Coordinates of C-alpha atoms in Angstrom, one line a residue:
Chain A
X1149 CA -43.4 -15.9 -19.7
X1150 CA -40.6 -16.4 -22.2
X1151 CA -39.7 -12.8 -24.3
X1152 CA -39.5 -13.0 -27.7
X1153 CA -35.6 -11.8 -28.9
X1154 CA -36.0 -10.1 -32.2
X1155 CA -33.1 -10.0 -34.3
X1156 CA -32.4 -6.2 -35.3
X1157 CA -28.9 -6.3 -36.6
X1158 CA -26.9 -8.2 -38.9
X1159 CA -23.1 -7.6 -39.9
X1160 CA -20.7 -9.5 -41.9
X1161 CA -17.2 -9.7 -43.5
X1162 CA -16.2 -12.4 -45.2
X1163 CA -14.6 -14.1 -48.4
X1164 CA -17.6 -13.0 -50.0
X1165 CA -17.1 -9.3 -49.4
X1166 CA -17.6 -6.6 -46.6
X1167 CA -21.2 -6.2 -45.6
X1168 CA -24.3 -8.2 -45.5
X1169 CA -25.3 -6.6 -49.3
X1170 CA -22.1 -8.6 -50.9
X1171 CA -22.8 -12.0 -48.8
X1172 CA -26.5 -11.7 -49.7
X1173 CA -25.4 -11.2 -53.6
X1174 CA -22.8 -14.2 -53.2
X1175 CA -26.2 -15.9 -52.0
X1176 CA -28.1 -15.1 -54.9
X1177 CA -25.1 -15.2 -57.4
X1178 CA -24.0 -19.1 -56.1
X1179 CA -20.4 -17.0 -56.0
X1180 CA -17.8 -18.2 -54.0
X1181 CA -14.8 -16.2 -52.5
X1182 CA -12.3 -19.5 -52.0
X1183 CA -9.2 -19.2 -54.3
X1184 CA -5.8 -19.2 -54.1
X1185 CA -4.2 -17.4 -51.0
X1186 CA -2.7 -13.9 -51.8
X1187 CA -2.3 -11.9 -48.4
X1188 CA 0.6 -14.5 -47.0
X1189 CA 3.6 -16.1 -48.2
X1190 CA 2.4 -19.5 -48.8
X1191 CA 6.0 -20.6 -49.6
X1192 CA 6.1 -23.3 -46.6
X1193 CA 2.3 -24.5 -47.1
X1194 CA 1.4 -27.2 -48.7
X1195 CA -2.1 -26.2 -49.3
X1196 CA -2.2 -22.8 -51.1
X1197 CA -6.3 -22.0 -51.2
X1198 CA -8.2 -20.4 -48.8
X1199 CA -11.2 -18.0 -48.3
X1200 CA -9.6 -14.4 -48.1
X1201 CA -11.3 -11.4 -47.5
X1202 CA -10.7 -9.3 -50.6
X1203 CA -9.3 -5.8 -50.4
X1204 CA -9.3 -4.9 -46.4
X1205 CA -7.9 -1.9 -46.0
X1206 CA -7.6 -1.8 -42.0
X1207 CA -6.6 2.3 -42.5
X1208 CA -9.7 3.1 -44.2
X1209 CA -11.6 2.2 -40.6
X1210 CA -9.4 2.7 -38.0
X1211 CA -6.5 5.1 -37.2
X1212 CA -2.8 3.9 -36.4
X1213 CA -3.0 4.6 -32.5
X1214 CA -6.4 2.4 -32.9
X1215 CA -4.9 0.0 -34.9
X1216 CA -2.1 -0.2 -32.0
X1217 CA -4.7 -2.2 -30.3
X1218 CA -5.9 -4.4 -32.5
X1219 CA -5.3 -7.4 -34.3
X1220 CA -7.1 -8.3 -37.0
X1221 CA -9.7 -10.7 -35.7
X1222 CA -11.0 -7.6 -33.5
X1223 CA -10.6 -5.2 -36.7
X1224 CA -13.2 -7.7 -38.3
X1225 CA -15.4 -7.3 -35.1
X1226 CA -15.6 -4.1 -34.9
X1227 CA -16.2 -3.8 -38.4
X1228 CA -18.9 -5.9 -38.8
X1229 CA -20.5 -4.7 -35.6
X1230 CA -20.9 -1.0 -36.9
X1231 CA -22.7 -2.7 -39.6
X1232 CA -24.7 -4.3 -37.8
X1233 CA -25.2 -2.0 -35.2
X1234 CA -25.9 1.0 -37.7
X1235 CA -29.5 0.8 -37.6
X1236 CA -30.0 0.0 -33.8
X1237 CA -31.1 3.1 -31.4
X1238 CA -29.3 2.6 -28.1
X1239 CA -31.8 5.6 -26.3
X1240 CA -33.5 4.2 -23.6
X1241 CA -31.1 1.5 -22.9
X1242 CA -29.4 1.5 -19.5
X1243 CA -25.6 0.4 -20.5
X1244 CA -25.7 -2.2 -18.2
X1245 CA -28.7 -3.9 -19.7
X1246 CA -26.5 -4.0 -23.1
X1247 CA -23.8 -7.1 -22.9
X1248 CA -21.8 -8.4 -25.9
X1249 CA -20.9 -12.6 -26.4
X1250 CA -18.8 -13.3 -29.2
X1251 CA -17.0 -16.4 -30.3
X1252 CA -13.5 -16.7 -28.6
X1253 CA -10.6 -16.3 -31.1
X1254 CA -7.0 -15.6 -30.7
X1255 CA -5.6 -12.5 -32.5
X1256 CA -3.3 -14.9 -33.5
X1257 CA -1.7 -13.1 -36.5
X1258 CA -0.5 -11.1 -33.8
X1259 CA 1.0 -13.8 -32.0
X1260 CA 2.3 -15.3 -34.7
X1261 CA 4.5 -12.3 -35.9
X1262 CA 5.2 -11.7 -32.1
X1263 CA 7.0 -15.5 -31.8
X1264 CA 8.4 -15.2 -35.0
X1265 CA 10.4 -11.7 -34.6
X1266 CA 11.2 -13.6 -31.4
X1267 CA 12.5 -16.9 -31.7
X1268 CA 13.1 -16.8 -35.4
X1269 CA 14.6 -13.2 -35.7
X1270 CA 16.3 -12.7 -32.0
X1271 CA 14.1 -10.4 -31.1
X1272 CA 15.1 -8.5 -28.0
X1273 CA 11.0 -7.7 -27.2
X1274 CA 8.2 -9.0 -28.2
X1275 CA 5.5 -5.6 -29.1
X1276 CA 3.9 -4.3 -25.9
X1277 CA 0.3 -5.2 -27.5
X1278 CA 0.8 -8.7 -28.0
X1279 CA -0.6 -9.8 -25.1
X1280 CA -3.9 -7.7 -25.3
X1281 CA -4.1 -8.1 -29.3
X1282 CA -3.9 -11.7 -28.8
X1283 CA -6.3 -12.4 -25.8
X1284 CA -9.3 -14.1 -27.0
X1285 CA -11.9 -12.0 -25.0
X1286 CA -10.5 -9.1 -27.3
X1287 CA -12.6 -8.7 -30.3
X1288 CA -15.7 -9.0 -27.3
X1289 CA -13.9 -6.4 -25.2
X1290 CA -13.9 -3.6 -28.1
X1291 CA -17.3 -4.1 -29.3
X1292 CA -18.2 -3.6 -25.3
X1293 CA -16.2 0.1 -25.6
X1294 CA -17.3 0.7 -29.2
X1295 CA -20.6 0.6 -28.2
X1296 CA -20.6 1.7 -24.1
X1297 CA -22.4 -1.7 -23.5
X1298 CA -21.9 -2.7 -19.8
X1299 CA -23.5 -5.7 -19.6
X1300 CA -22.1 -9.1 -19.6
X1301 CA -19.3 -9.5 -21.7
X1302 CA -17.4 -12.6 -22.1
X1303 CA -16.0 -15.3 -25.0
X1304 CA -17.1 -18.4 -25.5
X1305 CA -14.6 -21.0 -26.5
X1306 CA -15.9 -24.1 -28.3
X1307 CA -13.5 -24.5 -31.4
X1308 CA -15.5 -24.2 -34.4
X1309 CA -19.1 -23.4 -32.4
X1310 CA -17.4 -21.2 -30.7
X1311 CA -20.1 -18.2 -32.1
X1312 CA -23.2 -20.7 -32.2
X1313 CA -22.6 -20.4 -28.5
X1314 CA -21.8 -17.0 -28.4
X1315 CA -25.5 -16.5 -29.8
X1316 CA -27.5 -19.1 -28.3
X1317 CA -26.5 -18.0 -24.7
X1318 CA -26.8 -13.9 -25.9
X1319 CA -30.2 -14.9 -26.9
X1320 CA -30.7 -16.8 -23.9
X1321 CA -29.9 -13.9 -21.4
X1322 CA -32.1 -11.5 -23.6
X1323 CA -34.8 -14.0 -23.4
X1324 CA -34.5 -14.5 -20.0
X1325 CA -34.5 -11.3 -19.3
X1326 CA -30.8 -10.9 -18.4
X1327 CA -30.2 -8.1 -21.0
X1328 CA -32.6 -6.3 -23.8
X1329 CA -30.1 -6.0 -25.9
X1330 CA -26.6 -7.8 -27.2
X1331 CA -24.0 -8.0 -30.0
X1332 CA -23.3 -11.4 -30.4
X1333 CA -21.5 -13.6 -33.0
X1334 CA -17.8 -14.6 -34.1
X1335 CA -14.5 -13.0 -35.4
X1336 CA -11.4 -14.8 -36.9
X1337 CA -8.7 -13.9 -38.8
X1338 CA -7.5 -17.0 -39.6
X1339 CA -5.3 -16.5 -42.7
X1340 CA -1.9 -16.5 -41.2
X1341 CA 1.1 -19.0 -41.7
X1342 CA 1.6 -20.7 -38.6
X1343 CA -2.1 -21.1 -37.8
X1344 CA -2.5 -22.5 -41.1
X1345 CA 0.6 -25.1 -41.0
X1346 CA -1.1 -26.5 -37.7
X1347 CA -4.5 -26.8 -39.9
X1348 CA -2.7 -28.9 -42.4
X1349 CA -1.0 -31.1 -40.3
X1350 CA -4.0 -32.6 -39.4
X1351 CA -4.7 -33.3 -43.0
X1352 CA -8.3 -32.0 -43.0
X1353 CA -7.8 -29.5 -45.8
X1354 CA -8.1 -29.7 -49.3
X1355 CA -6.1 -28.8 -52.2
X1356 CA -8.4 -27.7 -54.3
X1357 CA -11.9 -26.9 -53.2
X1358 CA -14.5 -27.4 -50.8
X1359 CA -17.0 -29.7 -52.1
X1360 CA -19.8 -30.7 -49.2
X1361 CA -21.9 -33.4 -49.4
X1362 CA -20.3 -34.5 -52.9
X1363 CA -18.6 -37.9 -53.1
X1364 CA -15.3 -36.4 -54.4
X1365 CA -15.4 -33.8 -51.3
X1366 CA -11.9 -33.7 -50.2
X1367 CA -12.0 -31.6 -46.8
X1368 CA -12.3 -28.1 -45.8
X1369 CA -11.1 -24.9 -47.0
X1370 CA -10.1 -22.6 -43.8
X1371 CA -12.1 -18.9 -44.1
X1372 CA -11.9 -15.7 -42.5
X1373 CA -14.3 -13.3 -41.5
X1374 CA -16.7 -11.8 -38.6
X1375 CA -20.6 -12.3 -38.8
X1376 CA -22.5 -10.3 -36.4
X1377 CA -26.2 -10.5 -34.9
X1378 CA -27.7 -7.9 -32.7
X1379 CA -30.5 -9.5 -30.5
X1380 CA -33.0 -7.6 -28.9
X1381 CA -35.7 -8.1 -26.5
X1382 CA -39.0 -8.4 -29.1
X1383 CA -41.3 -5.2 -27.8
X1384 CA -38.3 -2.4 -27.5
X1385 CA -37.6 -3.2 -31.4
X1386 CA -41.4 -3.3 -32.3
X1387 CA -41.4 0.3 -30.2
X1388 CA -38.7 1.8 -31.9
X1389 CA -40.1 0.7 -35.4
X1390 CA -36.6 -1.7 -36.2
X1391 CA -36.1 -3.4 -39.2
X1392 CA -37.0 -7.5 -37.4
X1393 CA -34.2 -9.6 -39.8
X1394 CA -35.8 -12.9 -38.5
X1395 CA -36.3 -13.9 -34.9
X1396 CA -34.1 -16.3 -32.3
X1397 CA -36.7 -19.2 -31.5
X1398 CA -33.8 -21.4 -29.5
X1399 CA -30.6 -23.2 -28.9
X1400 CA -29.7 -26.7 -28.5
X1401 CA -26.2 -27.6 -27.1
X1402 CA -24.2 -30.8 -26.0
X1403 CA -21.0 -32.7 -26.2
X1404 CA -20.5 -36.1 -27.7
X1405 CA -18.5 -37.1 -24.4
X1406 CA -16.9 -39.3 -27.2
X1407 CA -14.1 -38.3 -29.1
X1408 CA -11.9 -35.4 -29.4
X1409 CA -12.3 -35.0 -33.0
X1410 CA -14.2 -37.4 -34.7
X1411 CA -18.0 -36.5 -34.8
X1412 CA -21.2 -38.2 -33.5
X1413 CA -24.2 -38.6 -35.3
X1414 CA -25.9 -39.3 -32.0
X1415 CA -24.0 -36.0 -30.5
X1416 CA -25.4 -34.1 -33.6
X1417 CA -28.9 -35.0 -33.4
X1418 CA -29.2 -34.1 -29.6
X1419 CA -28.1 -31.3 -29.9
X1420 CA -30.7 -30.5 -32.7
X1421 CA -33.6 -32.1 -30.7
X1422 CA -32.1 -30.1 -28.0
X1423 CA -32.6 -27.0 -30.4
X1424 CA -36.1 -27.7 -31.0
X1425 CA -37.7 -28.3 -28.0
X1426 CA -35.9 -24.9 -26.8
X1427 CA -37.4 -23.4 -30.2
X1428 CA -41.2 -25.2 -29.1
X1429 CA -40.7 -25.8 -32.9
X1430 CA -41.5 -29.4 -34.3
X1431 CA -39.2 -31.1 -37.1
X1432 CA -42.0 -30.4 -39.9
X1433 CA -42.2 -27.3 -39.4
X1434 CA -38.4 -26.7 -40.1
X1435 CA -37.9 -25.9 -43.8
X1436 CA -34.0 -25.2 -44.3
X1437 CA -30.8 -26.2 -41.8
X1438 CA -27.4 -24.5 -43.2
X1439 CA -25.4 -27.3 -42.2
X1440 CA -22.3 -27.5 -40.4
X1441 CA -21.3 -29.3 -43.5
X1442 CA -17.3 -29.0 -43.3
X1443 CA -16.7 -30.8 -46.9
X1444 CA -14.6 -33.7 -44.7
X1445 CA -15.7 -37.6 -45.1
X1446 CA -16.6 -37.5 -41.7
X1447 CA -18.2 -34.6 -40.9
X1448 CA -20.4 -34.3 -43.8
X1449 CA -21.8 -38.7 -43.4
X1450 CA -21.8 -38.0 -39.8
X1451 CA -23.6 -35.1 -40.1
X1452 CA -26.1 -36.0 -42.7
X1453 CA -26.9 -39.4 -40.0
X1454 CA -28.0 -37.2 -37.5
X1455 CA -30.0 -35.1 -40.5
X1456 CA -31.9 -37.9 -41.8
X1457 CA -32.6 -38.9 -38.0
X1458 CA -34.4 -35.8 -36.9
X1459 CA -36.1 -34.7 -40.5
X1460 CA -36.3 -38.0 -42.1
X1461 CA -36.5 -37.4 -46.1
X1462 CA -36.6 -34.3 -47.4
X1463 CA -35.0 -31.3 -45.9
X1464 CA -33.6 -28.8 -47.5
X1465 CA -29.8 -29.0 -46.2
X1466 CA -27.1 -26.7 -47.5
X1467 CA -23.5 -25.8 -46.6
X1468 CA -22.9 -22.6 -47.2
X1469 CA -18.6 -23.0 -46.4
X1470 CA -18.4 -23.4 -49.7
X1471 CA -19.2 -20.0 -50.2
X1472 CA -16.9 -18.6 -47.5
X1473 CA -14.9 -21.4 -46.5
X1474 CA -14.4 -23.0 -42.8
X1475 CA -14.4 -19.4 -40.5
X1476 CA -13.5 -21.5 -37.4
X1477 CA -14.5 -19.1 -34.3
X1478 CA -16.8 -17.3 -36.3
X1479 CA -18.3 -19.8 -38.6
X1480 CA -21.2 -20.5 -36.4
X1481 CA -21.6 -16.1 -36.4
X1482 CA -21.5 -16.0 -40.3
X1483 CA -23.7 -18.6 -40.6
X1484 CA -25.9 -17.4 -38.6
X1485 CA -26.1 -14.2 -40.4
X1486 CA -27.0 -16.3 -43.5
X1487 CA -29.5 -18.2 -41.9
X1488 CA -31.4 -15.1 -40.9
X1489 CA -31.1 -14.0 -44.6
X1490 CA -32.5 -16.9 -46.0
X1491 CA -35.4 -16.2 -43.7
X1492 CA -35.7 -13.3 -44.8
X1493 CA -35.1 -13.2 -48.4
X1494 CA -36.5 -16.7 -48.6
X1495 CA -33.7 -18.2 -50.5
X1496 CA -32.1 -20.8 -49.7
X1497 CA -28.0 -20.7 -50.2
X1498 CA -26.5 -23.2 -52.5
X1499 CA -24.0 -25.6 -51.5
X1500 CA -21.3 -25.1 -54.6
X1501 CA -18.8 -27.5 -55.8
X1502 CA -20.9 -30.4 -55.6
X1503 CA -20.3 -32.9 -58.3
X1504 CA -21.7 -36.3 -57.8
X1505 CA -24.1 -37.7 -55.1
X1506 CA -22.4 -39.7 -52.4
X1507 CA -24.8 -42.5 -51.2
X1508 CA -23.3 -42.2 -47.6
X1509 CA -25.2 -38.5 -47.8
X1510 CA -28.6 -38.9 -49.7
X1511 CA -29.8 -35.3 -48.7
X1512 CA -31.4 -32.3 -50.8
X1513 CA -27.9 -30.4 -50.3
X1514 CA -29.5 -27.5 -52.3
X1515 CA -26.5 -28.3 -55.1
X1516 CA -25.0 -25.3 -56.7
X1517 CA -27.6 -23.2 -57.4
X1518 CA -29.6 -20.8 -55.1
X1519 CA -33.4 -21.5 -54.6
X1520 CA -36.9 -19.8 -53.8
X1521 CA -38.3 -21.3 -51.1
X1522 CA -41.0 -20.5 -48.6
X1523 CA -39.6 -21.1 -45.3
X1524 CA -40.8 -20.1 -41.8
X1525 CA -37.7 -21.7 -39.9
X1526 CA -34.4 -22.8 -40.0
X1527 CA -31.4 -24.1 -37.7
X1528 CA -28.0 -23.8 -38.3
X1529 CA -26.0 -26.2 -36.7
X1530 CA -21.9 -26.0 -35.6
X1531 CA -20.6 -29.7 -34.2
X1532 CA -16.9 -28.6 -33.5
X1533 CA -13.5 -30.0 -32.6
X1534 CA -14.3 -31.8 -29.1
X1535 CA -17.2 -32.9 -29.6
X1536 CA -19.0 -29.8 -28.5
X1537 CA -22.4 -29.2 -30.3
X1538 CA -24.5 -25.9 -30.9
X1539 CA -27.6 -25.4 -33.1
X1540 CA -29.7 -22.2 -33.8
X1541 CA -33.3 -22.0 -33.9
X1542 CA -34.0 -18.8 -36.2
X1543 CA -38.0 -17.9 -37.4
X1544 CA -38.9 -15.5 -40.0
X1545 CA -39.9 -12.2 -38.7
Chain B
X676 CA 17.5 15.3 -10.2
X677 CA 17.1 19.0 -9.6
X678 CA 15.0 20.7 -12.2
X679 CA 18.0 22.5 -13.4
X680 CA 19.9 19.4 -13.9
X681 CA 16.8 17.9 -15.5
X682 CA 16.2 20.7 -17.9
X683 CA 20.3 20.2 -19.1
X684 CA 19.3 16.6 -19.9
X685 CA 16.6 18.0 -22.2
X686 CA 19.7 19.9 -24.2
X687 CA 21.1 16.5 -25.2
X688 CA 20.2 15.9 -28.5
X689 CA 19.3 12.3 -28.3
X690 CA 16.7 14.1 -25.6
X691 CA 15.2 15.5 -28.7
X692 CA 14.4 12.0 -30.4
X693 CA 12.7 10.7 -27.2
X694 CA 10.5 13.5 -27.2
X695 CA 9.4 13.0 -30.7
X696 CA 9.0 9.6 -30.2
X697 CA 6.8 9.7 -27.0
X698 CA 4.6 12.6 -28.7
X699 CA 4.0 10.6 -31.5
X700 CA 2.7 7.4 -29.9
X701 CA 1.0 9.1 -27.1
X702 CA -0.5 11.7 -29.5
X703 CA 0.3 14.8 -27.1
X704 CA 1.5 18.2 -28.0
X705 CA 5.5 18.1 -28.1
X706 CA 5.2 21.0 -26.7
X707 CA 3.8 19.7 -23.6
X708 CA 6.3 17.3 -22.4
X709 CA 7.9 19.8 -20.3
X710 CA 10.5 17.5 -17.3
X711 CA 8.1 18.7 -14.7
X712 CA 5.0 17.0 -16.7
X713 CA 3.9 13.9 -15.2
X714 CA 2.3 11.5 -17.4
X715 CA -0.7 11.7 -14.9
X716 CA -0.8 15.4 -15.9
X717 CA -0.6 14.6 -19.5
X718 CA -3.5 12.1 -19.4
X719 CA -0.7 9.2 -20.8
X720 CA -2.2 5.7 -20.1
X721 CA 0.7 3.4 -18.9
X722 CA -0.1 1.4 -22.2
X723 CA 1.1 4.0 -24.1
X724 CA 3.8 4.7 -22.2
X725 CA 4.5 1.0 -22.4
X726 CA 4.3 1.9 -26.2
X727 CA 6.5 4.5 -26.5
X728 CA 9.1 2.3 -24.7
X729 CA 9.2 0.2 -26.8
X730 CA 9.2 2.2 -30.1
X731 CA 12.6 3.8 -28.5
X732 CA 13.9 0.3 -27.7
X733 CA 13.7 -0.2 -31.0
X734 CA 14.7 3.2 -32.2
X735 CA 18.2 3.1 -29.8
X736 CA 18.7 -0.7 -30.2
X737 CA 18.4 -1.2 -26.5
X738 CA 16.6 -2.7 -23.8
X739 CA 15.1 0.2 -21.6
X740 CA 14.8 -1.6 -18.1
X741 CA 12.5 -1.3 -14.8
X742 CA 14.2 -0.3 -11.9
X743 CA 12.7 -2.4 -9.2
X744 CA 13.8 -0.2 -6.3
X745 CA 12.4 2.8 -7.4
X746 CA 8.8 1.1 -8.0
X747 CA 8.6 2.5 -11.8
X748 CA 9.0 5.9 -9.9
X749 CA 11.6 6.9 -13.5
X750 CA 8.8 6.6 -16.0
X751 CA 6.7 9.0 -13.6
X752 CA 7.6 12.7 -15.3
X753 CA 9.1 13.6 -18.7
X754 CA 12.3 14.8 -17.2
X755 CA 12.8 11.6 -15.0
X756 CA 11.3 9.4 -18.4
X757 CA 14.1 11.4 -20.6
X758 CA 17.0 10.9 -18.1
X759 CA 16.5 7.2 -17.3
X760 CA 16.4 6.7 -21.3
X761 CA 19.6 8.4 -21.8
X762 CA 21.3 7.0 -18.9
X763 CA 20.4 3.8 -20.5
X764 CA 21.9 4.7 -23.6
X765 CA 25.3 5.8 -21.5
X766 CA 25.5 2.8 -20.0
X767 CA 25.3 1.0 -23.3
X768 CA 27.9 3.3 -24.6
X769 CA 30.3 3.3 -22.2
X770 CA 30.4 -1.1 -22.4
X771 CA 30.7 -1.5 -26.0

């Protein structure tokens, strides 16, 4: 018999703020944190807006020899994680049946600075960290020692579903019966000059702000953060008397075996059939799905194809990157915090900056403004760079 | 190096601003890094070390090198740490 995972922890950093009580009030508020970039020199960009987290103070959470260690996409991890894990009673648990899946992300500020000092400055050595700062198991690695978790710990690397993964197989092994326990989600800090040069030159960012699902959308907004989930097996968190956030039902995955970076609707809806049928959950039962919704051409027609193909007419679609941008590696860990809180709170996120319907996406893209809405489950879907496809099953507790 | 010899080398005072600089990124005692101390002793992870290393390349302007033959043995106590540094820092001064 399949266990029931329960999901007992949520944590998140983001554009929106630090902690699940400032993305929740971004939520209610229809706020979003894009604006222009402030924390790098954005002499040499050409597009100057992104979603920054506001006021990080990495000192007031971590000490220097700490902060030795890390780079900032781990600093997010962590941080995040001890919110989410604040509430979560470890007694009882063996440390091996604790394990820790997180989206893979480069610490790539660090490598960025490292090459810099080094081809661009002469540097005679590169910083004796840079290696295990930039290593994209990192952020995983820390929240493994942070919390004495001595499970299965590993990255998953799918581009921009890199943290749907990271959760779907986290719930998976708890499920299964693998773990009773695991911190699971995505980390990336994104906002650094080179990383954000390579985004632009494939001329899928806008200028000015990310509009999905509007026919003047004009591509995504890049975003940084870390969104955390802590699973747990169903009858430990009942026991202990946890707060139950919303519950993992299931996870669909695929690849479009297509192209590298154009999206398939057929891909898409596979991998939310797949989602489904893992869930036991049938389409009309299925009252909101936070979209992958990037704000590009393709994405969001592409996308809203493979919508209108599972749900027909109807469904309640929103993307909530317009809120807190494009957060790569952890996008699909963000989102999924969100979906859990619109589960719970029963409210569904607004997509914001939309400005005109675009015929190529007739969906209810919940435009601008939050909404009430009773809902008893909801996917949230990441289709990434690749072609590789992950989608959430989540229930209300 | 004899310990006598070894404790001479801690008289230099570029000696001095090794010390400080491995105490502060290893986060022991000054008083501690005695040349008989082995970083085993002192509970120094060989990250930290690798740390410290660098914070004095960059502090003398010079690249602090592994000597192959001696299988690291140089980095293994204070004193041996302390003269390898400064007879790095001769070498560099004796070829400018």
């Amino acid at each position: 018999m399949k266990r029931r995972v329960a999901i007992t922890g949520l944590g998140a950093i983001s554009a929106l703020g630090s902690g699940v009580p400032a993305l929740l009030s971004a939520m209610q508020a229809g706020r979003t944190g894009i604006g222009p970039i402030r924390s790098i020199d954005t002499a040499r960009l050409t597009v100057k807006i992104a979603a920054e987290i506001p006021d990080f103070e990495p000192e007031a959470h971590f000490d220097r020899r700490q902060l030795l260690a890390l780079d900032r996409n781990a600093q997010l991890a962590l941080v995040a994680a001890r919110e989410a894990m604040a509430d979560v009673d470890l007694t009882g648990l063996a440390p091996e049946r604790g394990g820790v899946v997180m989206g893979a992300a480069m610490g790539q500020i660090t490598v960025d600075a490292g090459y810099q000092s080094f081809y661009g400055e002469a540097a005679r050595t590169l910083p004796p960290m840079t290696v295990p700062r930039g290593m994209p198991n990192a952020a995983a690695s820390h929240l493994a020692m942070a919390f004495g978790l001595q499970g299965p710990c590993f990255a998953t690397a799918s581009a921009c579903a890199s943290a749907s993964h990271a959760i779907g197989l986290a719930g998976q092994m708890v499920r299964s019966g693998m773990l009773d326990l695991a911190i699971c989600g995505g980390s990336d800090a994104s906002i650094c000059v080179g990383y954000l040069k390579a985004w632009d030159a494939l001329r899928v960012l806008s200028a000015d702000a990310c509009r999905p699902f509007s026919r003047d959308r004009s591509g995504l907004v890049i975003g940084e953060a870390a969104g955390i989930l802590v699973l747990e097996e169903w009858d430990r968190a009942v026991a202990r008397g946890a707060t139950i956030h919303a519950e993992f039902l299931g996870f669909g995955m695929g690849a479009d075996a297509g192209d590298l970076t154009a999206p398939s609707a057929d891909g898409a809806e596979r991998a939310m059939r797949a989602a489904l049928a893992d869930a036991g959950v049938a389409p009309e039962q299925v009252g909101y799905v936070n979209a992958h919704g990037t704000a590009t051409r393709l994405n969001d027609r592409t996308e809203t194809q493979a919508l209108r193909a599972v749900f027909g007419d109807g469904i309640a679609v929103s993307s909530s990157k317009s809120m807190h941008g494009h957060c790569l590696n952890a996008a699909g860990g963000i989102e999924a915090v969100v979906t859990a809180l619109a589960l719970r709170e029963q409210l569904l996120p607004p997509t914001l900056g939309f400005r005109e319907a675009d015929p190529e996406c007739p969906l209810d893209c919940v435009p601008n403004e939050p909404r009430r809405a009773e809902i008893s489950m909801a996917l949230s879907n990441s289709f990434a760079f690749g072609g590789l496809n992950a989608v959430l099953a989540l229930g209300r507790a | 190096m004899s310990p006598e010899a070894a404790a001479d080398r801690y008289n230099d005072p570029r000696a001095g601003e090794i010390l400080d600089i491995i105490a502060r990124e290893t986060g022991v005692d000054r008083a501690l890094l005695r040349p008989d101390a082995t970083l085993e002793a002192l509970g120094i992870p060989s990250l930290d070390l690798t740390q410290a290393v660098f914070e004095m390349e960059s502090h003398f302007d010079v690249e602090i090198p592994v000597v192959v033959s001696t299988g690291g043995a140089e980095f293994a106590t204070m004193g041996g740490l302390v003269q390898h540094v400064l007879a790095t820092l001769d070498r560099k001064a004796a070829a400018v």
